[in-house]
Short mmCIF file of C-alpha atoms in Angstrom, two decimals:
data_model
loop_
_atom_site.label_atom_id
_atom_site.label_comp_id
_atom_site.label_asym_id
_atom_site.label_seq_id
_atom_site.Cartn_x
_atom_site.Cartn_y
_atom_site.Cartn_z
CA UNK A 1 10.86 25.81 -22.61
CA UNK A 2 13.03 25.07 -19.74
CA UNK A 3 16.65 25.15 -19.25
CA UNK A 4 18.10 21.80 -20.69
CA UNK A 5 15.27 20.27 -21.27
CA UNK A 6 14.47 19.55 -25.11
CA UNK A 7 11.14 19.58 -27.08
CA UNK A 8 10.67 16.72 -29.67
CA UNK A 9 7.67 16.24 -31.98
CA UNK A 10 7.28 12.91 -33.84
CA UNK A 11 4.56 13.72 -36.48
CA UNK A 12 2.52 10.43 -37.19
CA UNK A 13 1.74 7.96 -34.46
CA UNK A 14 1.89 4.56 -36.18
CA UNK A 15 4.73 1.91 -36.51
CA UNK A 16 7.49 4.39 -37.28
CA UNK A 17 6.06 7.29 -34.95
CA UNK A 18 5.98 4.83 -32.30
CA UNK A 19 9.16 3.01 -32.80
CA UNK A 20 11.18 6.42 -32.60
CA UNK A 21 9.14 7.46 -29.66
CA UNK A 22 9.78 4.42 -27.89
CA UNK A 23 13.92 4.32 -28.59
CA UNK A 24 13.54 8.17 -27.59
CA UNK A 25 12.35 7.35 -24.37
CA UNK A 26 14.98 4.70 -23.76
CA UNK A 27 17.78 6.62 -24.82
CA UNK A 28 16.89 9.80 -22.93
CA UNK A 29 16.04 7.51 -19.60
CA UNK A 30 19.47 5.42 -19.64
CA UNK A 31 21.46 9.28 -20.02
CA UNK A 32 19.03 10.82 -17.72
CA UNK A 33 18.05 13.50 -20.03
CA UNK A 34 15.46 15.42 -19.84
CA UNK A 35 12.92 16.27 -22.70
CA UNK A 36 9.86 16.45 -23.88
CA UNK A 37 8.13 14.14 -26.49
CA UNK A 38 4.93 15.05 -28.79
CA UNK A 39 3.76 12.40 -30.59
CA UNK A 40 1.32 13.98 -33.22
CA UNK A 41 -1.19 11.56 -34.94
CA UNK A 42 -4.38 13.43 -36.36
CA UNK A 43 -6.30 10.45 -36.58
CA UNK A 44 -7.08 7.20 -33.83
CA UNK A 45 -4.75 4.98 -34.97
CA UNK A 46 -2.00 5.43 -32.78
CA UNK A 47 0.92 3.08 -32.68
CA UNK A 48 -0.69 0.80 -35.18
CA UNK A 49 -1.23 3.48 -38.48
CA UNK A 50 -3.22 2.09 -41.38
CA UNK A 51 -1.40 -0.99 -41.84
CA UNK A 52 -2.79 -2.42 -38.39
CA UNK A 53 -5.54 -0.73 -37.01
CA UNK A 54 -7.59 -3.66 -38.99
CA UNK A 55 -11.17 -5.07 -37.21
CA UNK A 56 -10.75 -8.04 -40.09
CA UNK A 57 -8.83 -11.27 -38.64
CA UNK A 58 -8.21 -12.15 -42.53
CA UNK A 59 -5.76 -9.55 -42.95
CA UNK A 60 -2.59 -11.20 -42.54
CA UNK A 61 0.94 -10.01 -41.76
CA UNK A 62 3.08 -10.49 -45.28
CA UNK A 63 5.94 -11.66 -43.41
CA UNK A 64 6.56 -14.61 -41.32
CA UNK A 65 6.52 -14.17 -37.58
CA UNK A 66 9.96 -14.65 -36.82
CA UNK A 67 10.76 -11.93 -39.13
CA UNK A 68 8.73 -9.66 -37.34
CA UNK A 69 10.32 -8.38 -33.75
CA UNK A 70 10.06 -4.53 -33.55
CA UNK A 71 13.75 -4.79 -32.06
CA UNK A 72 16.13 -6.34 -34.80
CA UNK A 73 19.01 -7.00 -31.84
CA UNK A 74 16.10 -9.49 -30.36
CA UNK A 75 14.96 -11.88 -33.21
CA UNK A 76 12.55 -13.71 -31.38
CA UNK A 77 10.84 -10.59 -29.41
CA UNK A 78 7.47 -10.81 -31.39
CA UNK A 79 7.06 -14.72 -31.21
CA UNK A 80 8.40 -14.26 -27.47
CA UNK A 81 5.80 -11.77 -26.79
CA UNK A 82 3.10 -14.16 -28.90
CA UNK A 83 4.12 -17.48 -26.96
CA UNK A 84 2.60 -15.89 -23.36
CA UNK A 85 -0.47 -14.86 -24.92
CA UNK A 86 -1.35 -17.72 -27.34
CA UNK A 87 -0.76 -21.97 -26.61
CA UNK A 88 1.46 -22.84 -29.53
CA UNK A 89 2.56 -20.21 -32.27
CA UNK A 90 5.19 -21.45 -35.06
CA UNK A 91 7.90 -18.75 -35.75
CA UNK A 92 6.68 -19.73 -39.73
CA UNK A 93 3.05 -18.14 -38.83
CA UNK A 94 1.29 -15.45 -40.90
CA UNK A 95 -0.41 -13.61 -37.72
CA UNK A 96 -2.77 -11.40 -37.70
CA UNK A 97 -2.10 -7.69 -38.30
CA UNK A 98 -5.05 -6.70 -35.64
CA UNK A 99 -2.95 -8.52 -33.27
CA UNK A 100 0.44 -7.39 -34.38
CA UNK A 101 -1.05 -3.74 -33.83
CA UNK A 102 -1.78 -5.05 -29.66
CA UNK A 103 1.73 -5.76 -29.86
CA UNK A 104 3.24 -2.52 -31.23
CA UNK A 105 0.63 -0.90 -28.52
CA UNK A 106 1.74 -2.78 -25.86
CA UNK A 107 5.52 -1.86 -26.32
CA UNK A 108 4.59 1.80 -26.58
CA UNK A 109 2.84 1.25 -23.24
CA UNK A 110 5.85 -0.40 -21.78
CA UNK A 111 8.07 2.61 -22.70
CA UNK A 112 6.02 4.94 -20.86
CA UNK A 113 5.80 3.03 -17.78
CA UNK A 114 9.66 2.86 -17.41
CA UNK A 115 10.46 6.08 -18.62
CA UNK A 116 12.89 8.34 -16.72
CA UNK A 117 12.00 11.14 -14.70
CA UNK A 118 12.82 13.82 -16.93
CA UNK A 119 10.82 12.20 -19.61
CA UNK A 120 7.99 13.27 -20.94
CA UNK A 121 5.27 12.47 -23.37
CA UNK A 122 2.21 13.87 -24.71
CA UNK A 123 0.14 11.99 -27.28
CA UNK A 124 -1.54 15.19 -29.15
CA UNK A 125 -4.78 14.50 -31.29
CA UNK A 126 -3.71 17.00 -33.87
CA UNK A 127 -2.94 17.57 -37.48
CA UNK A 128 0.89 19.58 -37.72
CA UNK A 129 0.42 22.07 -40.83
CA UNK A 130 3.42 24.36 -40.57
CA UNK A 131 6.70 24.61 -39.44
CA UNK A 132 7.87 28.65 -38.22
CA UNK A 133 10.36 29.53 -40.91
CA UNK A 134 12.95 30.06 -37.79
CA UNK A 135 11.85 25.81 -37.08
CA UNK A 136 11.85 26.50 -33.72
CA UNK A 137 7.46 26.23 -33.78
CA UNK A 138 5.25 23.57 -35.36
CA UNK A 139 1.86 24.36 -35.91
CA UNK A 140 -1.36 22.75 -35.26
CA UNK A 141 -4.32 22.91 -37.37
CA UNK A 142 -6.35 23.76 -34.37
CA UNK A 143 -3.82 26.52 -33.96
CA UNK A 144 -1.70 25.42 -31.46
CA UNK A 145 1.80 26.33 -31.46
CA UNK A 146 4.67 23.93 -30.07
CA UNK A 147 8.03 24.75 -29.34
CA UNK A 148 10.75 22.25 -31.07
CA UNK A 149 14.04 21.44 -31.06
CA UNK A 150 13.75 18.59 -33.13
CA UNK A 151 11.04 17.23 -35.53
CA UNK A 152 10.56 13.88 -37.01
CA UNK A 153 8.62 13.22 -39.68
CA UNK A 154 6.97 9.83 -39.73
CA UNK A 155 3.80 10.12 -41.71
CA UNK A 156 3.49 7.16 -43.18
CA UNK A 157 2.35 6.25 -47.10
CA UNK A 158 -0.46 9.10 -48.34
CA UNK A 159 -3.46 8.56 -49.66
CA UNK A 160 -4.12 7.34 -53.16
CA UNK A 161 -4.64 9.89 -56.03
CA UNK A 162 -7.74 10.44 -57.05
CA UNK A 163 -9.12 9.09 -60.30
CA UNK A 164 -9.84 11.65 -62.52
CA UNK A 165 -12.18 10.42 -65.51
CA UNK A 166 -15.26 12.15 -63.89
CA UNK A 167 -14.86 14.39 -61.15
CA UNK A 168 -18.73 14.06 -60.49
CA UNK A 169 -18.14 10.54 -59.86
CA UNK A 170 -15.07 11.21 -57.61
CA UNK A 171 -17.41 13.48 -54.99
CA UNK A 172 -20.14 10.77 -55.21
CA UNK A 173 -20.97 8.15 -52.22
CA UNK A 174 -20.59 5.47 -55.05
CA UNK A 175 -16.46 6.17 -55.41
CA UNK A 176 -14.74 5.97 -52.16
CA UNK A 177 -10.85 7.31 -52.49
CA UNK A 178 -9.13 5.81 -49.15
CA UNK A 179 -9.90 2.23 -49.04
CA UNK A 180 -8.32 2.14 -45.49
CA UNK A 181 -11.30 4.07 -44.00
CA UNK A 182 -13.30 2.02 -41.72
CA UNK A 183 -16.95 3.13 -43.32
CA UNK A 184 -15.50 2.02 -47.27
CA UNK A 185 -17.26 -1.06 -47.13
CA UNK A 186 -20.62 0.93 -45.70
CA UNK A 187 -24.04 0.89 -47.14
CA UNK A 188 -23.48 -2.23 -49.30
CA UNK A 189 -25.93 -5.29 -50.18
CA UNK A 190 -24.41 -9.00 -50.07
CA UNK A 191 -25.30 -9.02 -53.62
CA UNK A 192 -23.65 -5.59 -54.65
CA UNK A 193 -21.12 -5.27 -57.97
CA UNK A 194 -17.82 -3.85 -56.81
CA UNK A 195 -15.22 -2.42 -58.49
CA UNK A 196 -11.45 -2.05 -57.18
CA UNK A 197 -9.00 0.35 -59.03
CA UNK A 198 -5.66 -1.73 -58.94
CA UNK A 199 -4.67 -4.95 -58.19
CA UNK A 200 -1.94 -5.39 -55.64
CA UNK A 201 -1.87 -5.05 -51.92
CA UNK A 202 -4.81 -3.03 -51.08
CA UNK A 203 -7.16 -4.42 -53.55
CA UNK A 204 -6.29 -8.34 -52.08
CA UNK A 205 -7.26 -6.64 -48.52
CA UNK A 206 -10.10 -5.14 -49.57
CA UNK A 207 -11.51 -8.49 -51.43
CA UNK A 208 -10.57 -10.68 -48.61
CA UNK A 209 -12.38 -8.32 -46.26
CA UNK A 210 -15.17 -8.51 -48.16
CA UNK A 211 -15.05 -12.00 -48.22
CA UNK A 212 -14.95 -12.03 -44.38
CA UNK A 213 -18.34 -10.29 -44.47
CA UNK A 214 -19.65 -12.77 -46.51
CA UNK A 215 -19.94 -10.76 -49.74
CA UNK A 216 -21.77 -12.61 -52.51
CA UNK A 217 -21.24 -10.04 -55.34
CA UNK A 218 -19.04 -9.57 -58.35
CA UNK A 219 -15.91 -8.03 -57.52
CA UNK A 220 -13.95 -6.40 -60.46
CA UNK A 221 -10.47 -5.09 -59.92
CA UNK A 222 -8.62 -3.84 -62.99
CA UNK A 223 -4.67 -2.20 -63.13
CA UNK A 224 -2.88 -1.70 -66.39
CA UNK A 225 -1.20 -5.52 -66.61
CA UNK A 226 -3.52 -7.09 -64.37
CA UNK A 227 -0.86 -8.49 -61.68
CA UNK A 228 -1.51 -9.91 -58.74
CA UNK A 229 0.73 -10.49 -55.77
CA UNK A 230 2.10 -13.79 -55.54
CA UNK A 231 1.65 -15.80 -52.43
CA UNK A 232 4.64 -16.92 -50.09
CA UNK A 233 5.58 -19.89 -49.55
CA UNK A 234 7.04 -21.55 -46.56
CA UNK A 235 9.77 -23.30 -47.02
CA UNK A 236 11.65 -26.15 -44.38
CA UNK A 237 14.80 -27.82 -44.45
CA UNK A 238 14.44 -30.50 -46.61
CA UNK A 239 12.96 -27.92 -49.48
CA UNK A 240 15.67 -27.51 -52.28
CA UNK A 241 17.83 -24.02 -52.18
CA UNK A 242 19.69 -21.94 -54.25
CA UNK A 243 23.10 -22.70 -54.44
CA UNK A 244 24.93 -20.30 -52.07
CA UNK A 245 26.52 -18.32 -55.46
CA UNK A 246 23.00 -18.30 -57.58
CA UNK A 247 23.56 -14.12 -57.00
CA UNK A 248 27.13 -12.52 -56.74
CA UNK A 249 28.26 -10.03 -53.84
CA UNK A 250 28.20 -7.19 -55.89
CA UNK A 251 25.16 -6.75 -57.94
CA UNK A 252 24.84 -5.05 -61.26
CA UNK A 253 24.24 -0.95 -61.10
CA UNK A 254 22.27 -1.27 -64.69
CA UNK A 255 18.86 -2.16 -64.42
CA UNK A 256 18.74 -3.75 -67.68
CA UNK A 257 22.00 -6.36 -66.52
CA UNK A 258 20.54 -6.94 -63.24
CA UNK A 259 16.76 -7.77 -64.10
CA UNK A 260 18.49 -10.02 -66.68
CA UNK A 261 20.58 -11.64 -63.85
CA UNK A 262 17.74 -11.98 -61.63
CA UNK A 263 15.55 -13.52 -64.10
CA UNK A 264 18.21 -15.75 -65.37
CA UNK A 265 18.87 -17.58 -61.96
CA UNK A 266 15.25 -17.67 -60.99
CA UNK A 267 14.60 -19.96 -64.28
CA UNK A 268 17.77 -21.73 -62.76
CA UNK A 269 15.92 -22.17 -58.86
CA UNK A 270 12.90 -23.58 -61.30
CA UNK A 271 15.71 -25.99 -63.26
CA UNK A 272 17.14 -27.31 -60.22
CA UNK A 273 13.61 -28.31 -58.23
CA UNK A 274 13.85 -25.08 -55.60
CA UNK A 275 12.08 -21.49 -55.74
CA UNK A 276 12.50 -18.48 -57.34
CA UNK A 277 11.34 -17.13 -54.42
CA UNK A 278 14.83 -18.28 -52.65
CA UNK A 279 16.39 -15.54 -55.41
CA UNK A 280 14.12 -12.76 -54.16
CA UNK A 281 14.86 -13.11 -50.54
CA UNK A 282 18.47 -12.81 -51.60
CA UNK A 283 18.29 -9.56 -53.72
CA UNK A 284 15.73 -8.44 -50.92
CA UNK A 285 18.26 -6.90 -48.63
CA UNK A 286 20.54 -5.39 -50.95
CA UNK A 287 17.59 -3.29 -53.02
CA UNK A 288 18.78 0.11 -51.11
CA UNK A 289 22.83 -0.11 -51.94
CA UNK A 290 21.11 -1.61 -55.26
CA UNK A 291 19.14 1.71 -56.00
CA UNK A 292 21.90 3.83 -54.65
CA UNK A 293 23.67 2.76 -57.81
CA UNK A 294 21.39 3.49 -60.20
CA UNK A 295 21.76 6.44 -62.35
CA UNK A 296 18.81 8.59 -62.34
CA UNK A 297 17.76 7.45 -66.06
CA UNK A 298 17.93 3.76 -64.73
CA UNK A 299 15.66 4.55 -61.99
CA UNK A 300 12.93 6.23 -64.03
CA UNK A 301 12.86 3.58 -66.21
CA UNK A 302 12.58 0.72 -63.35
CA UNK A 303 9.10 3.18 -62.28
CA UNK A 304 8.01 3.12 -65.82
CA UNK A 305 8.18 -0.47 -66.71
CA UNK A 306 9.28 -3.14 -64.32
CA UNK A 307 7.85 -1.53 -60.93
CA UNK A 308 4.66 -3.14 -61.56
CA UNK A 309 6.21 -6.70 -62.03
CA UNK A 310 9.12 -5.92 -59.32
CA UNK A 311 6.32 -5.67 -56.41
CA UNK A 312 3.89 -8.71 -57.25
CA UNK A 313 7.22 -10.96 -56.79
CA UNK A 314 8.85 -8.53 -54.08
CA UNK A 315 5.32 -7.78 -52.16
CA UNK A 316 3.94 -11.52 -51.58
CA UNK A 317 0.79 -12.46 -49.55
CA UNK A 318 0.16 -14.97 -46.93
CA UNK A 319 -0.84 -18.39 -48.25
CA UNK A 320 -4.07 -18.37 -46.48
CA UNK A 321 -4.59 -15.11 -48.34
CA UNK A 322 -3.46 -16.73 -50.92
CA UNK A 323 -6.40 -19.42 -50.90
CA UNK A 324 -9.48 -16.85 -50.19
CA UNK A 325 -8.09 -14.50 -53.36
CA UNK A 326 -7.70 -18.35 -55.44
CA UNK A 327 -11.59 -19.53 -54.39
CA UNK A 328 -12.97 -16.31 -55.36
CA UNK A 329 -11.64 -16.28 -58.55
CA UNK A 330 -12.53 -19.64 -59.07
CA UNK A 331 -16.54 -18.99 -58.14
CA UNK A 332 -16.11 -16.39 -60.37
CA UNK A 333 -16.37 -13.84 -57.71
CA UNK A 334 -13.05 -11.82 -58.14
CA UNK A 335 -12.44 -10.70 -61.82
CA UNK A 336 -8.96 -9.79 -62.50
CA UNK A 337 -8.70 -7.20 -65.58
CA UNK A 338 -5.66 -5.92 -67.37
CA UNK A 339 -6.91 -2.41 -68.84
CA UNK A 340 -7.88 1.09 -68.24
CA UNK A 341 -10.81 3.11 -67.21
CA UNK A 342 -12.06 5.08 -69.70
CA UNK A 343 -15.02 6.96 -67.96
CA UNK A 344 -17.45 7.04 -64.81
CA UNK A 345 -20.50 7.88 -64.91
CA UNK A 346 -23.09 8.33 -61.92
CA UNK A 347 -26.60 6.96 -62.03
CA UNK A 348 -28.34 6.97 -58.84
CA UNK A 349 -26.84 5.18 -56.48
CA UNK A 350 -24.47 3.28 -58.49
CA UNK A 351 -22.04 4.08 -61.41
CA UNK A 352 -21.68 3.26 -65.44
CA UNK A 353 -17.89 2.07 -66.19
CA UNK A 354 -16.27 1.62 -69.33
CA UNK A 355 -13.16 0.22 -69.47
CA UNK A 356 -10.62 -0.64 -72.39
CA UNK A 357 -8.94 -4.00 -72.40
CA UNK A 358 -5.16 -4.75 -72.56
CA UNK A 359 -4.36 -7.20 -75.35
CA UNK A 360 -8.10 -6.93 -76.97
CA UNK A 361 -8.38 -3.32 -77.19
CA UNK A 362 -11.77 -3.56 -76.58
CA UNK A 363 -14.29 -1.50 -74.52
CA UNK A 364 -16.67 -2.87 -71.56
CA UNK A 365 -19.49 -1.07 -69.86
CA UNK A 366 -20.41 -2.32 -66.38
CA UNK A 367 -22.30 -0.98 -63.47
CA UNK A 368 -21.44 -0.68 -60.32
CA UNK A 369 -22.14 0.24 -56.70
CA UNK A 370 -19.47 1.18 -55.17
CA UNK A 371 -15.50 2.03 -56.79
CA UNK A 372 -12.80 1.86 -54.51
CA UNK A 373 -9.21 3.59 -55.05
CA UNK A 374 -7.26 0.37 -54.37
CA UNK A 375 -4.28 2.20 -56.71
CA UNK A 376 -1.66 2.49 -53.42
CA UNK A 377 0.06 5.31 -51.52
CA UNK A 378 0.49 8.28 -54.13
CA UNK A 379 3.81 8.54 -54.69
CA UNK A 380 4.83 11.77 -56.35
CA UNK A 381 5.47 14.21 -52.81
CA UNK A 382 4.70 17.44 -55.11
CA UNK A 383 1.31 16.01 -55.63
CA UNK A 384 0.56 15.21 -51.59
CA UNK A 385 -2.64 17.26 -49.88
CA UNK A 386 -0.20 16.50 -46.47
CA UNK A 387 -0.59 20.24 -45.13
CA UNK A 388 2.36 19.86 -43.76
CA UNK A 389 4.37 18.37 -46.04
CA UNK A 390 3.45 20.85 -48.51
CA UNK A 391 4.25 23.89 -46.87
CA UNK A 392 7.64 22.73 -46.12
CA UNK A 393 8.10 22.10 -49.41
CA UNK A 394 6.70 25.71 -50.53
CA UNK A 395 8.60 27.38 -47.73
CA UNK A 396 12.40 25.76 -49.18
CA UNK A 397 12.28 23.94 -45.36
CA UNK A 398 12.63 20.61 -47.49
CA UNK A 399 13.63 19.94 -51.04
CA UNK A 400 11.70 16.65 -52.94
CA UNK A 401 14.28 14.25 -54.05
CA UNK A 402 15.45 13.80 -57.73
CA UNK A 403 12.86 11.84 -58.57
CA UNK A 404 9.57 13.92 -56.52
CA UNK A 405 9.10 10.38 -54.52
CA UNK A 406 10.01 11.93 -51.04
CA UNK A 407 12.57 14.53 -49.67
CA UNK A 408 16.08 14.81 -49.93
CA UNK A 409 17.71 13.51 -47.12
CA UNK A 410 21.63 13.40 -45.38
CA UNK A 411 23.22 10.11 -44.72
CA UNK A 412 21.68 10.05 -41.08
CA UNK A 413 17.76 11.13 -42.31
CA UNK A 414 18.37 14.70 -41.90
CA UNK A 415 16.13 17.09 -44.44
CA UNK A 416 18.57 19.03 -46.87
CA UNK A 417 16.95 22.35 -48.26
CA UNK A 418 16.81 23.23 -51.93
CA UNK A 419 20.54 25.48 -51.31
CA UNK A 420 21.90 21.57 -50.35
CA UNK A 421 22.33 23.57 -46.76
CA UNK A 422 21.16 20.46 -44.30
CA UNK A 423 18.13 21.25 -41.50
CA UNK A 424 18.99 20.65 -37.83
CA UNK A 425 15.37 20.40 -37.11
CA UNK A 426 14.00 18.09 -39.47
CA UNK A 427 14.50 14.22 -39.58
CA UNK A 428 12.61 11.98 -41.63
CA UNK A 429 11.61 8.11 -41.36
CA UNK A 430 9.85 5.56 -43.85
CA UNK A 431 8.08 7.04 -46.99
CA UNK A 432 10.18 10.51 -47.47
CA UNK A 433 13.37 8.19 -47.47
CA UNK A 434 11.43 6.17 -50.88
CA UNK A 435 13.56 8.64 -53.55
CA UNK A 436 16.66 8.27 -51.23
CA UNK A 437 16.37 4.46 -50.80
CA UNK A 438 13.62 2.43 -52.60
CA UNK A 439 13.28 -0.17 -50.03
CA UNK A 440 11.68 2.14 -47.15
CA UNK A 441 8.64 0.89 -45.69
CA UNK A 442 8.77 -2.54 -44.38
CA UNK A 443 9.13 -3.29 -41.01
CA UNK A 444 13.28 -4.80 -41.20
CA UNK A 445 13.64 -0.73 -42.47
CA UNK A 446 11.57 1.50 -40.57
CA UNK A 447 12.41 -0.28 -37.03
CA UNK A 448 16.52 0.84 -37.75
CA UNK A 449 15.51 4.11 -39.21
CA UNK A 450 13.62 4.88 -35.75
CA UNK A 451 16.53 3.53 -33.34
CA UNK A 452 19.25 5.67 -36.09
CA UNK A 453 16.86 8.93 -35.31
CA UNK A 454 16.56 8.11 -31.91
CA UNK A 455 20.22 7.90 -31.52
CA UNK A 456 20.27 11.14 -33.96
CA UNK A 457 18.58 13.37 -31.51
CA UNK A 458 19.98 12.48 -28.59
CA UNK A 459 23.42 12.38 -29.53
CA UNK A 460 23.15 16.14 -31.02
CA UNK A 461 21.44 17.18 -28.50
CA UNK A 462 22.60 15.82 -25.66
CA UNK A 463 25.76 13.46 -25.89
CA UNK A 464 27.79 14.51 -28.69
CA UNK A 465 29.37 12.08 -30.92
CA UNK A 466 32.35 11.08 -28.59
CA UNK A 467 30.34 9.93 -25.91
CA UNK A 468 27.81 7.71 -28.32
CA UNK A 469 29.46 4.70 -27.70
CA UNK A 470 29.16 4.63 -23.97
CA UNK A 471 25.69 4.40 -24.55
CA UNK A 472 24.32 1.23 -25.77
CA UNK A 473 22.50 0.95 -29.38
CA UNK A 474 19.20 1.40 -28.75
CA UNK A 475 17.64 -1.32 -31.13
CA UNK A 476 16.49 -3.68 -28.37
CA UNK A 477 13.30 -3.37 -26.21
CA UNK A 478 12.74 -1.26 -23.14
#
């Protein structure tokens, strides 16, 4: 390492990874600093992660395009950036994520051509597994050892747990446990019965991908109340609204008061000819100072009981979605089942399921060829195979949060140990903030939590908190 120049990893190369890399790079040119970057991303999905490194043109953004600008000090970036590449895009669109991953490319791309001199980047194909206990070394699984100063971590949502009913089933080509993978769909007929555990998110993107392939099979996807994500809905000008006071300033810090509150003036949006959906977007921005307030009982009961019904209302899909999820359960093609698995059983190339119904009580059998874990990220952090992740934890480098959701974290995403001593290494964006925050990994969050730990690193490293302001906030595009 050379004299004044720092070394910065950034472990996970997709929106967040790529976000912080790209402030980094601005922030270092415009105080012509000199460091040097890692970005770290074990896999080939780098700067568009799971989310967008999509081959299916069905899968939809969940949010508007307007809403969407990697840079929240330029509102109309994205559509900007869509409007020279396509003849006539409305800022109300539901684009693509395939294409919103060209876009989060391209801006990556743009950073490195105008970097400063003294900047430098290396995009490593790498896993990181271990962090020196001095944290001045991260370590690669292939062995390599790289010399920090600072190190974000940005890795993103893990990978479901696995279902445990039969573990002989789990290791089986019938059960596949990351339905992101690109080869989960592989080695199917058109004809094939499917089964998806869970029914939010990943299980829509799964059935509209299979849809896209023309899939003529049963598709069964079963979580414990059967809840789908409701669609969004587009609203204009002349569409009725909430009265400006349907939710106060200050909103309850019981869950019980405010799920009654919320409930009571959506009924009211219904009463009045608008949307409850209008009453959503309003709580929407204030879920983190929201969950900040909870007590630690109130919390645990929110993830027991109302998380479920929280995220099919919170977590809506794209109206075309929308319609390709509505015909297939109308040709009977896409089952929706409130219940639990009881047991899997491998025969051949395909596997015997028994499930136990909700309200019934009673037990199905049905075979299938393929199971996909469509359950979400896992979110207990003690129970993560991240290498990494898991040997800070074992080596007191980190502390999980209160609740085991992600890491404990300083106002300003530094990692706090387990002796409440705070890391000067160790920053943390998205997922590891979910204990801390709630509302963590949605675009509006993750873009300021990259520019914050952009800002982070080079103030403490180079500037020093006096001279911050001369420098201007980095949450606009190089």
């Amino acid at each position: 390492m050379t004299k004044n120049t720092a070394h910065i990893a950034i472990v996970g190369g997709g929106f967040s990874g790529t976000l912080a890399t790209v402030h980094l790079v601005k922030l270092l040119t415009e105080t012509k600093s000199a460091a040097k970057i890692y970005l770290i991303e074990k896999t080939n999905k780098l700067a568009k992660g799971i989310a967008y490194d999509t081959h299916c043109d069905l899968h939809l953004l969940n949010v508007i395009a307007q809403e969407m600008s990697a840079f929240p000090a330029e509102k109309d970036h994205f559509i900007n950036w869509l409007s020279k590449r396509f003849s006539a895009v409305s800022p109300s669109a539901f684009i693509s994520r395939k294409i919103y991953g060209e876009y989060i490319t391209e801006i990556l791309e743009t950073a490195i051509a105008t970097k400063g001199e003294g900047v430098e980047i290396e995009f490593v194909s790498d896993e990181a597994v271990e962090l020196s206990a001095d944290e001045k070394q991260l370590i690669l699984a292939s062995g390599r050892a790289i010399d920090v100063d600072r190190v974000v971590l940005a890795t993103g949502n893990f990978e479901p747990t696995a279902f445990a009913a039969n573990s002989g089933a789990t290791t089986s080509d019938v059960y596949v446990n990351n339905p992101w993978s690109h080869d989960a769909l592989n080695n199917l007929s058109p004809n094939d019965n499917i089964l998806l555990i869970g029914t939010g998110l990943t299980s829509v993107d799964v059935a509209v991908q299979l849809y896209g392939a023309g899939h003529k099979g049963i598709i069964t996807a079963i979580s414990r109340h059967g809840l789908l994500p409701n669609r969004h809905r587009v609203f204009n000008r002349i569409d009725g609204q909430v009265p400006a006071e349907a939710l106060p300033s200050v909103l309850p810090t019981k869950l019980r008061e405010l799920f009654s509150l919320v409930r009571e003036k959506c009924d009211k949006a219904v009463c009045v000819d608008s949307d409850w959906r209008h009453v959503i977007n309003e709580v929407r921005p204030q879920v983190q100072s929201v969950w900040k307030n909870f007590d630690i009982t109130d919390k645990k009961r929110f993830l027991r009981h109302l998380r479920a019904h929280w995220e099919v209302v919170r977590h809506r899909i794209a109206p075309d979605v929308a319609n390709i999820i509505d015909e297939l359960r109308e040709d009977y093609r896409l089952r929706i089942v409130a219940g639990r698995l009881q047991t899997i059983t491998v025969d051949g190339n395909a596997a015997q399921v028994t499930m136990r119904l909700r309200k019934s009580g009673r037990v199905q059998t049905a075979s299938y060829r393929r199971i996909i874990n469509c359950t979400g990220p896992d979110l207990k952090i003690t129970s993560t195979s991240d290498p990494l992740i898991k040997n800070l934890l074992n080596s007191q480098a980190v502390a999980a949060d209160d609740l085991g959701l992600g890491i404990q974290l300083d106002e300003h995403g530094y990692a706090i140990k387990p002796n409440q001593m705070r890391s000067e290494t160790i920053l943390a964006i998205g997922n590891l903030r979910k204990g801390q925050l709630w509302e963590t990994t949605a675009v509006p969050e993750l873009r300021g939590q990259a520019a914050d730990v952009a800002h982070q690193i080079v103030d403490s490293l180079f500037l020093g908190v006096v001279t911050r302001n001369a420098v201007e906030r980095g949450i606009t595009s190089v």
